[in-house]
Amino acid sequence: MPSTRAVFLDVGWTMAYPRASMWEIFADLCRDAGVPATAEGCEEMVRALWRAAAEHAEERFRDGAEYSDSDAEFAAMFEQLGRVIFSQLGVDGDHAALARRFLDRFWSDANWAVFPEVHEALRALRGRGVRVGVLSNAPSNLPLFLDRLGIAPLVDFVVVSAVEGVRKPDRRIFAAALDRAGVDPEAALHVGDMYLEDIVGGRGAGLRTLLIERGARALFPSFRESEGRALAAETIVNDLEQVIERL
């Protein structure tokens, strides 16, 4: 196996997590509108829809689908998610406005924290001479966000979907990261928390991949992303210290 010369890392639920989860915020907004809701209920509803569409999404990727992105598309994704939750739970009112309130609370500096081992792990990776890059589906303000989290000084480059105009699992965004790192695919490792975007997408671009599962701090804390995926145990990690062990 070629030595690892570059490691690409996702951000959300890989290096950082929201103090108030998506599901907690959606449930709060529903209750504010007078509709009883729980974070667990919102999570379960969306997860069921997510998994129902997963097989079709993977087929589309393998058939050559391309995935564009921009700040507007990033916001629209959450607006669509909000409409699903609010309509399913019978929330009255302007669902688009409620979704914007969600995004203001969710994607705010104050709501995000870095996992405990991240800063030291990034230093350790670079200390080994590995090029470390951020590769994330995120809006164009992610570099400022990373700076406030103390991550920006510890990585060599940042590749952001809204800036590149393409998002994971599109092979083109992985190609952009490889170009920044100056390495061939077989010398790069990508780490992320989503099966299609990070694992299927990364492998499709020729990279080795690791799926990170953060338990109670995962996107879907009540469900394991690896469940039913037939992934080898050595391709699943729980933190960045385990990533270093895999190198």
PDB file of C-alpha atoms in Angstrom:
ATOM      1  CA  MET A   1       0.000   0.000   0.000  1.00  0.00           C
ATOM      2  CA  PRO A   2       1.406   3.448  -0.901  1.00  0.00           C
ATOM      3  CA  SER A   3       2.368   5.690   1.980  1.00  0.00           C
ATOM      4  CA  THR A   4      -0.141   8.369   2.883  1.00  0.00           C
ATOM      5  CA  ARG A   5       1.108  11.776   1.798  1.00  0.00           C
ATOM      6  CA  ALA A   6      -2.163  13.711   2.214  1.00  0.00           C
ATOM      7  CA  VAL A   7      -5.203  13.496   4.462  1.00  0.00           C
ATOM      8  CA  PHE A   8      -8.457  15.263   3.604  1.00  0.00           C
ATOM      9  CA  LEU A   9     -10.926  15.897   6.426  1.00  0.00           C
ATOM     10  CA  ASP A  10     -14.583  16.781   6.455  1.00  0.00           C
ATOM     11  CA  VAL A  11     -15.680  19.393   9.026  1.00  0.00           C
ATOM     12  CA  GLY A  12     -19.184  18.870  10.394  1.00  0.00           C
ATOM     13  CA  TRP A  13     -19.417  15.831  12.706  1.00  0.00           C
ATOM     14  CA  THR A  14     -15.824  14.963  11.750  1.00  0.00           C
ATOM     15  CA  MET A  15     -13.748  17.770  13.298  1.00  0.00           C
ATOM     16  CA  ALA A  16     -16.505  19.911  14.792  1.00  0.00           C
ATOM     17  CA  TYR A  17     -20.028  19.429  16.095  1.00  0.00           C
ATOM     18  CA  PRO A  18     -23.045  21.655  16.815  1.00  0.00           C
ATOM     19  CA  ARG A  19     -23.714  22.212  20.500  1.00  0.00           C
ATOM     20  CA  ALA A  20     -27.420  22.275  19.689  1.00  0.00           C
ATOM     21  CA  SER A  21     -28.081  19.564  17.115  1.00  0.00           C
ATOM     22  CA  MET A  22     -30.124  20.049  13.971  1.00  0.00           C
ATOM     23  CA  TRP A  23     -32.889  18.002  15.514  1.00  0.00           C
ATOM     24  CA  GLU A  24     -32.938  19.973  18.764  1.00  0.00           C
ATOM     25  CA  ILE A  25     -33.248  23.236  16.851  1.00  0.00           C
ATOM     26  CA  PHE A  26     -35.990  21.926  14.571  1.00  0.00           C
ATOM     27  CA  ALA A  27     -37.898  20.615  17.604  1.00  0.00           C
ATOM     28  CA  ASP A  28     -37.525  23.988  19.358  1.00  0.00           C
ATOM     29  CA  LEU A  29     -38.940  25.809  16.322  1.00  0.00           C
ATOM     30  CA  CYS A  30     -41.892  23.417  16.160  1.00  0.00           C
ATOM     31  CA  ARG A  31     -42.653  23.914  19.843  1.00  0.00           C
ATOM     32  CA  ASP A  32     -42.342  27.694  19.421  1.00  0.00           C
ATOM     33  CA  ALA A  33     -45.046  27.343  16.742  1.00  0.00           C
ATOM     34  CA  GLY A  34     -47.262  25.453  19.168  1.00  0.00           C
ATOM     35  CA  VAL A  35     -46.630  21.947  17.843  1.00  0.00           C
ATOM     36  CA  PRO A  36     -45.262  19.304  20.251  1.00  0.00           C
ATOM     37  CA  ALA A  37     -42.017  17.852  18.907  1.00  0.00           C
ATOM     38  CA  THR A  38     -38.874  16.135  20.129  1.00  0.00           C
ATOM     39  CA  ALA A  39     -35.360  16.069  18.761  1.00  0.00           C
ATOM     40  CA  GLU A  40     -35.562  12.265  18.617  1.00  0.00           C
ATOM     41  CA  GLY A  41     -38.771  12.405  16.597  1.00  0.00           C
ATOM     42  CA  CYS A  42     -37.345  14.867  14.075  1.00  0.00           C
ATOM     43  CA  GLU A  43     -34.194  12.790  13.720  1.00  0.00           C
ATOM     44  CA  GLU A  44     -36.103   9.547  13.235  1.00  0.00           C
ATOM     45  CA  MET A  45     -38.389  11.087  10.607  1.00  0.00           C
ATOM     46  CA  VAL A  46     -35.552  12.472   8.512  1.00  0.00           C
ATOM     47  CA  ARG A  47     -33.392   9.376   8.915  1.00  0.00           C
ATOM     48  CA  ALA A  48     -36.190   7.167   7.596  1.00  0.00           C
ATOM     49  CA  LEU A  49     -36.557   9.358   4.509  1.00  0.00           C
ATOM     50  CA  TRP A  50     -32.765   9.563   4.132  1.00  0.00           C
ATOM     51  CA  ARG A  51     -32.267   5.802   4.132  1.00  0.00           C
ATOM     52  CA  ALA A  52     -35.233   5.247   1.821  1.00  0.00           C
ATOM     53  CA  ALA A  53     -33.528   7.446  -0.778  1.00  0.00           C
ATOM     54  CA  ALA A  54     -29.995   6.145  -0.170  1.00  0.00           C
ATOM     55  CA  GLU A  55     -30.025   3.280  -2.658  1.00  0.00           C
ATOM     56  CA  HIS A  56     -31.353   5.489  -5.451  1.00  0.00           C
ATOM     57  CA  ALA A  57     -28.802   8.191  -4.601  1.00  0.00           C
ATOM     58  CA  GLU A  58     -25.939   5.709  -4.861  1.00  0.00           C
ATOM     59  CA  GLU A  59     -27.246   4.440  -8.199  1.00  0.00           C
ATOM     60  CA  ARG A  60     -27.382   8.016  -9.524  1.00  0.00           C
ATOM     61  CA  PHE A  61     -23.786   8.579  -8.443  1.00  0.00           C
ATOM     62  CA  ARG A  62     -22.590   5.403 -10.160  1.00  0.00           C
ATOM     63  CA  ASP A  63     -24.500   6.435 -13.293  1.00  0.00           C
ATOM     64  CA  GLY A  64     -22.381   9.598 -13.466  1.00  0.00           C
ATOM     65  CA  ALA A  65     -24.518  12.192 -11.682  1.00  0.00           C
ATOM     66  CA  GLU A  66     -22.880  15.565 -11.074  1.00  0.00           C
ATOM     67  CA  TYR A  67     -23.467  17.667  -7.976  1.00  0.00           C
ATOM     68  CA  SER A  68     -23.338  21.451  -8.110  1.00  0.00           C
ATOM     69  CA  ASP A  69     -23.165  23.740  -5.090  1.00  0.00           C
ATOM     70  CA  SER A  70     -23.296  27.392  -4.085  1.00  0.00           C
ATOM     71  CA  ASP A  71     -24.282  29.413  -1.042  1.00  0.00           C
ATOM     72  CA  ALA A  72     -27.832  29.578  -2.393  1.00  0.00           C
ATOM     73  CA  GLU A  73     -27.980  25.812  -2.906  1.00  0.00           C
ATOM     74  CA  PHE A  74     -26.605  25.203   0.595  1.00  0.00           C
ATOM     75  CA  ALA A  75     -29.355  27.339   2.114  1.00  0.00           C
ATOM     76  CA  ALA A  76     -31.992  25.774  -0.163  1.00  0.00           C
ATOM     77  CA  MET A  77     -31.057  22.293   1.071  1.00  0.00           C
ATOM     78  CA  PHE A  78     -31.894  23.245   4.640  1.00  0.00           C
ATOM     79  CA  GLU A  79     -35.009  25.104   3.535  1.00  0.00           C
ATOM     80  CA  GLN A  80     -36.226  21.932   1.830  1.00  0.00           C
ATOM     81  CA  LEU A  81     -35.417  19.869   4.923  1.00  0.00           C
ATOM     82  CA  GLY A  82     -37.307  22.334   7.085  1.00  0.00           C
ATOM     83  CA  ARG A  83     -40.341  22.219   4.823  1.00  0.00           C
ATOM     84  CA  VAL A  84     -40.435  18.417   5.139  1.00  0.00           C
ATOM     85  CA  ILE A  85     -40.241  18.486   8.937  1.00  0.00           C
ATOM     86  CA  PHE A  86     -42.675  21.365   9.431  1.00  0.00           C
ATOM     87  CA  SER A  87     -45.237  19.971   6.994  1.00  0.00           C
ATOM     88  CA  GLN A  88     -45.006  16.424   8.380  1.00  0.00           C
ATOM     89  CA  LEU A  89     -45.568  17.702  11.926  1.00  0.00           C
ATOM     90  CA  GLY A  90     -48.391  20.054  10.903  1.00  0.00           C
ATOM     91  CA  VAL A  91     -46.656  23.330  11.698  1.00  0.00           C
ATOM     92  CA  ASP A  92     -48.579  26.328  10.372  1.00  0.00           C
ATOM     93  CA  GLY A  93     -47.015  29.493   9.030  1.00  0.00           C
ATOM     94  CA  ASP A  94     -44.212  30.399   6.651  1.00  0.00           C
ATOM     95  CA  HIS A  95     -42.071  27.275   6.457  1.00  0.00           C
ATOM     96  CA  ALA A  96     -39.368  29.052   4.435  1.00  0.00           C
ATOM     97  CA  ALA A  97     -39.031  31.721   7.140  1.00  0.00           C
ATOM     98  CA  LEU A  98     -38.849  29.047   9.836  1.00  0.00           C
ATOM     99  CA  ALA A  99     -36.120  27.262   7.870  1.00  0.00           C
ATOM    100  CA  ARG A 100     -34.139  30.494   7.678  1.00  0.00           C
ATOM    101  CA  ARG A 101     -34.458  30.843  11.451  1.00  0.00           C
ATOM    102  CA  PHE A 102     -33.152  27.312  11.743  1.00  0.00           C
ATOM    103  CA  LEU A 103     -30.117  28.029   9.575  1.00  0.00           C
ATOM    104  CA  ASP A 104     -29.308  31.230  11.495  1.00  0.00           C
ATOM    105  CA  ARG A 105     -29.203  29.265  14.748  1.00  0.00           C
ATOM    106  CA  PHE A 106     -27.560  26.128  13.401  1.00  0.00           C
ATOM    107  CA  TRP A 107     -24.794  27.623  11.234  1.00  0.00           C
ATOM    108  CA  SER A 108     -23.547  30.168  13.760  1.00  0.00           C
ATOM    109  CA  ASP A 109     -20.103  30.364  15.319  1.00  0.00           C
ATOM    110  CA  ALA A 110     -21.537  30.151  18.818  1.00  0.00           C
ATOM    111  CA  ASN A 111     -23.239  26.828  18.063  1.00  0.00           C
ATOM    112  CA  TRP A 112     -20.123  24.924  16.981  1.00  0.00           C
ATOM    113  CA  ALA A 113     -17.292  23.367  18.974  1.00  0.00           C
ATOM    114  CA  VAL A 114     -14.217  21.328  18.059  1.00  0.00           C
ATOM    115  CA  PHE A 115     -13.881  17.715  19.159  1.00  0.00           C
ATOM    116  CA  PRO A 116     -11.287  17.457  21.969  1.00  0.00           C
ATOM    117  CA  GLU A 117      -8.525  15.643  20.076  1.00  0.00           C
ATOM    118  CA  VAL A 118      -8.712  17.563  16.804  1.00  0.00           C
ATOM    119  CA  HIS A 119      -6.095  20.292  17.249  1.00  0.00           C
ATOM    120  CA  GLU A 120      -3.439  17.923  18.545  1.00  0.00           C
ATOM    121  CA  ALA A 121      -4.237  15.346  15.859  1.00  0.00           C
ATOM    122  CA  LEU A 122      -3.820  17.940  13.120  1.00  0.00           C
ATOM    123  CA  ARG A 123      -0.437  18.930  14.552  1.00  0.00           C
ATOM    124  CA  ALA A 124       0.568  15.268  14.694  1.00  0.00           C
ATOM    125  CA  LEU A 125      -0.404  14.658  11.073  1.00  0.00           C
ATOM    126  CA  ARG A 126       1.568  17.624   9.814  1.00  0.00           C
ATOM    127  CA  GLY A 127       4.453  16.629  12.059  1.00  0.00           C
ATOM    128  CA  ARG A 128       4.646  13.430  10.018  1.00  0.00           C
ATOM    129  CA  GLY A 129       5.030  15.478   6.863  1.00  0.00           C
ATOM    130  CA  VAL A 130       1.476  14.749   5.716  1.00  0.00           C
ATOM    131  CA  ARG A 131      -0.367  17.430   3.769  1.00  0.00           C
ATOM    132  CA  VAL A 132      -3.625  18.113   5.624  1.00  0.00           C
ATOM    133  CA  GLY A 133      -6.608  19.632   3.896  1.00  0.00           C
ATOM    134  CA  VAL A 134     -10.226  20.397   4.672  1.00  0.00           C
ATOM    135  CA  LEU A 135     -12.674  18.990   2.117  1.00  0.00           C
ATOM    136  CA  SER A 136     -16.219  19.942   3.035  1.00  0.00           C
ATOM    137  CA  ASN A 137     -19.691  20.513   1.649  1.00  0.00           C
ATOM    138  CA  ALA A 138     -20.231  23.941   3.149  1.00  0.00           C
ATOM    139  CA  PRO A 139     -20.950  27.605   2.343  1.00  0.00           C
ATOM    140  CA  SER A 140     -18.246  30.000   1.207  1.00  0.00           C
ATOM    141  CA  ASN A 141     -17.705  31.438   4.690  1.00  0.00           C
ATOM    142  CA  LEU A 142     -16.230  28.144   5.929  1.00  0.00           C
ATOM    143  CA  PRO A 143     -12.614  29.490   5.983  1.00  0.00           C
ATOM    144  CA  LEU A 144     -13.642  32.215   8.463  1.00  0.00           C
ATOM    145  CA  PHE A 145     -15.527  29.605  10.443  1.00  0.00           C
ATOM    146  CA  LEU A 146     -12.410  27.389  10.581  1.00  0.00           C
ATOM    147  CA  ASP A 147     -10.295  30.330  11.688  1.00  0.00           C
ATOM    148  CA  ARG A 148     -12.602  31.018  14.638  1.00  0.00           C
ATOM    149  CA  LEU A 149     -12.485  27.347  15.593  1.00  0.00           C
ATOM    150  CA  GLY A 150      -8.677  27.392  15.595  1.00  0.00           C
ATOM    151  CA  ILE A 151      -8.497  24.849  12.773  1.00  0.00           C
ATOM    152  CA  ALA A 152      -7.367  27.108   9.926  1.00  0.00           C
ATOM    153  CA  PRO A 153      -3.732  27.545  11.104  1.00  0.00           C
ATOM    154  CA  LEU A 154      -3.367  23.773  11.444  1.00  0.00           C
ATOM    155  CA  VAL A 155      -4.246  22.768   7.868  1.00  0.00           C
ATOM    156  CA  ASP A 156      -2.484  23.354   4.556  1.00  0.00           C
ATOM    157  CA  PHE A 157      -5.526  24.150   2.416  1.00  0.00           C
ATOM    158  CA  VAL A 158      -9.318  24.301   2.400  1.00  0.00           C
ATOM    159  CA  VAL A 159     -11.597  23.050  -0.375  1.00  0.00           C
ATOM    160  CA  VAL A 160     -15.190  24.258   0.030  1.00  0.00           C
ATOM    161  CA  SER A 161     -18.059  23.034  -2.136  1.00  0.00           C
ATOM    162  CA  ALA A 162     -19.807  26.412  -2.458  1.00  0.00           C
ATOM    163  CA  VAL A 163     -16.542  27.971  -3.664  1.00  0.00           C
ATOM    164  CA  GLU A 164     -15.638  25.154  -6.055  1.00  0.00           C
ATOM    165  CA  GLY A 165     -19.189  24.976  -7.434  1.00  0.00           C
ATOM    166  CA  VAL A 166     -19.335  21.204  -6.890  1.00  0.00           C
ATOM    167  CA  ARG A 167     -19.980  19.108  -3.799  1.00  0.00           C
ATOM    168  CA  LYS A 168     -19.191  15.633  -2.578  1.00  0.00           C
ATOM    169  CA  PRO A 169     -19.657  12.924  -3.793  1.00  0.00           C
ATOM    170  CA  ASP A 170     -18.738  14.561  -7.127  1.00  0.00           C
ATOM    171  CA  ARG A 171     -15.310  13.337  -8.248  1.00  0.00           C
ATOM    172  CA  ARG A 172     -14.351  16.861  -9.304  1.00  0.00           C
ATOM    173  CA  ILE A 173     -14.161  18.204  -5.765  1.00  0.00           C
ATOM    174  CA  PHE A 174     -11.874  15.357  -4.738  1.00  0.00           C
ATOM    175  CA  ALA A 175      -9.756  16.141  -7.806  1.00  0.00           C
ATOM    176  CA  ALA A 176      -9.509  19.759  -6.607  1.00  0.00           C
ATOM    177  CA  ALA A 177      -8.233  18.578  -3.213  1.00  0.00           C
ATOM    178  CA  LEU A 178      -5.706  16.258  -4.842  1.00  0.00           C
ATOM    179  CA  ASP A 179      -4.466  19.144  -6.959  1.00  0.00           C
ATOM    180  CA  ARG A 180      -4.024  21.369  -3.879  1.00  0.00           C
ATOM    181  CA  ALA A 181      -2.182  18.603  -2.078  1.00  0.00           C
ATOM    182  CA  GLY A 182      -0.029  17.768  -5.095  1.00  0.00           C
ATOM    183  CA  VAL A 183      -0.525  14.012  -4.730  1.00  0.00           C
ATOM    184  CA  ASP A 184      -1.998  11.148  -6.710  1.00  0.00           C
ATOM    185  CA  PRO A 185      -5.240   9.536  -5.454  1.00  0.00           C
ATOM    186  CA  GLU A 186      -3.542   6.412  -4.136  1.00  0.00           C
ATOM    187  CA  ALA A 187      -1.396   8.554  -1.797  1.00  0.00           C
ATOM    188  CA  ALA A 188      -4.398  10.323  -0.246  1.00  0.00           C
ATOM    189  CA  LEU A 189      -6.831   9.407   2.528  1.00  0.00           C
ATOM    190  CA  HIS A 190     -10.232  11.047   2.986  1.00  0.00           C
ATOM    191  CA  VAL A 191     -12.086  11.020   6.322  1.00  0.00           C
ATOM    192  CA  GLY A 192     -15.738  11.945   6.724  1.00  0.00           C
ATOM    193  CA  ASP A 193     -18.974  11.000   8.443  1.00  0.00           C
ATOM    194  CA  MET A 194     -21.316  10.387   5.486  1.00  0.00           C
ATOM    195  CA  TYR A 195     -21.357   7.145   3.505  1.00  0.00           C
ATOM    196  CA  LEU A 196     -22.331   8.458   0.061  1.00  0.00           C
ATOM    197  CA  GLU A 197     -20.568  11.806   0.154  1.00  0.00           C
ATOM    198  CA  ASP A 198     -17.348  10.720   1.850  1.00  0.00           C
ATOM    199  CA  ILE A 199     -16.909   6.989   1.356  1.00  0.00           C
ATOM    200  CA  VAL A 200     -18.573   6.264  -1.980  1.00  0.00           C
ATOM    201  CA  GLY A 201     -17.464   9.621  -3.370  1.00  0.00           C
ATOM    202  CA  GLY A 202     -13.893   9.308  -2.135  1.00  0.00           C
ATOM    203  CA  ARG A 203     -13.506   5.763  -3.401  1.00  0.00           C
ATOM    204  CA  GLY A 204     -15.009   6.778  -6.725  1.00  0.00           C
ATOM    205  CA  ALA A 205     -12.210   9.321  -7.042  1.00  0.00           C
ATOM    206  CA  GLY A 206      -9.592   6.671  -6.273  1.00  0.00           C
ATOM    207  CA  LEU A 207      -8.847   7.647  -2.670  1.00  0.00           C
ATOM    208  CA  ARG A 208      -8.670   5.481   0.404  1.00  0.00           C
ATOM    209  CA  THR A 209     -11.382   6.426   2.885  1.00  0.00           C
ATOM    210  CA  LEU A 210     -12.322   6.164   6.550  1.00  0.00           C
ATOM    211  CA  LEU A 211     -15.841   6.623   7.906  1.00  0.00           C
ATOM    212  CA  ILE A 212     -15.866   8.480  11.215  1.00  0.00           C
ATOM    213  CA  GLU A 213     -18.722   7.783  13.618  1.00  0.00           C
ATOM    214  CA  ARG A 214     -19.021  10.231  16.503  1.00  0.00           C
ATOM    215  CA  GLY A 215     -21.764   8.498  18.480  1.00  0.00           C
ATOM    216  CA  ALA A 216     -23.903  10.972  20.425  1.00  0.00           C
ATOM    217  CA  ARG A 217     -22.274  13.841  18.503  1.00  0.00           C
ATOM    218  CA  ALA A 218     -22.968  12.376  15.042  1.00  0.00           C
ATOM    219  CA  LEU A 219     -25.407  13.925  12.574  1.00  0.00           C
ATOM    220  CA  PHE A 220     -27.806  11.069  13.376  1.00  0.00           C
ATOM    221  CA  PRO A 221     -26.892  10.220  16.983  1.00  0.00           C
ATOM    222  CA  SER A 222     -29.455   7.418  17.260  1.00  0.00           C
ATOM    223  CA  PHE A 223     -28.230   5.604  14.141  1.00  0.00           C
ATOM    224  CA  ARG A 224     -24.849   4.361  12.957  1.00  0.00           C
ATOM    225  CA  GLU A 225     -23.934   5.530   9.458  1.00  0.00           C
ATOM    226  CA  SER A 226     -22.101   2.240   8.860  1.00  0.00           C
ATOM    227  CA  GLU A 227     -25.207   0.167   9.596  1.00  0.00           C
ATOM    228  CA  GLY A 228     -26.023  -2.105   6.661  1.00  0.00           C
ATOM    229  CA  ARG A 229     -23.084  -0.797   4.607  1.00  0.00           C
ATOM    230  CA  ALA A 230     -20.870  -3.926   4.749  1.00  0.00           C
ATOM    231  CA  LEU A 231     -17.816  -1.807   5.566  1.00  0.00           C
ATOM    232  CA  ALA A 232     -14.710  -3.497   6.934  1.00  0.00           C
ATOM    233  CA  ALA A 233     -14.112  -2.729  10.614  1.00  0.00           C
ATOM    234  CA  GLU A 234     -10.717  -1.201   9.870  1.00  0.00           C
ATOM    235  CA  THR A 235     -12.348   1.439   7.643  1.00  0.00           C
ATOM    236  CA  ILE A 236     -14.402   2.850  10.542  1.00  0.00           C
ATOM    237  CA  VAL A 237     -12.996   5.174  13.231  1.00  0.00           C
ATOM    238  CA  ASN A 238     -14.412   7.131  16.163  1.00  0.00           C
ATOM    239  CA  ASP A 239     -11.942  10.018  16.347  1.00  0.00           C
ATOM    240  CA  LEU A 240      -8.891  11.498  14.655  1.00  0.00           C
ATOM    241  CA  GLU A 241      -6.485   9.676  16.955  1.00  0.00           C
ATOM    242  CA  GLN A 242      -7.714   6.454  15.381  1.00  0.00           C
ATOM    243  CA  VAL A 243      -7.156   8.000  11.942  1.00  0.00           C
ATOM    244  CA  ILE A 244      -3.487   8.456  12.834  1.00  0.00           C
ATOM    245  CA  GLU A 245      -3.329   4.832  13.977  1.00  0.00           C
ATOM    246  CA  ARG A 246      -4.596   3.743  10.551  1.00  0.00           C
ATOM    247  CA  LEU A 247      -1.786   5.499   8.672  1.00  0.00           C
TER     248      LEU A 247
END
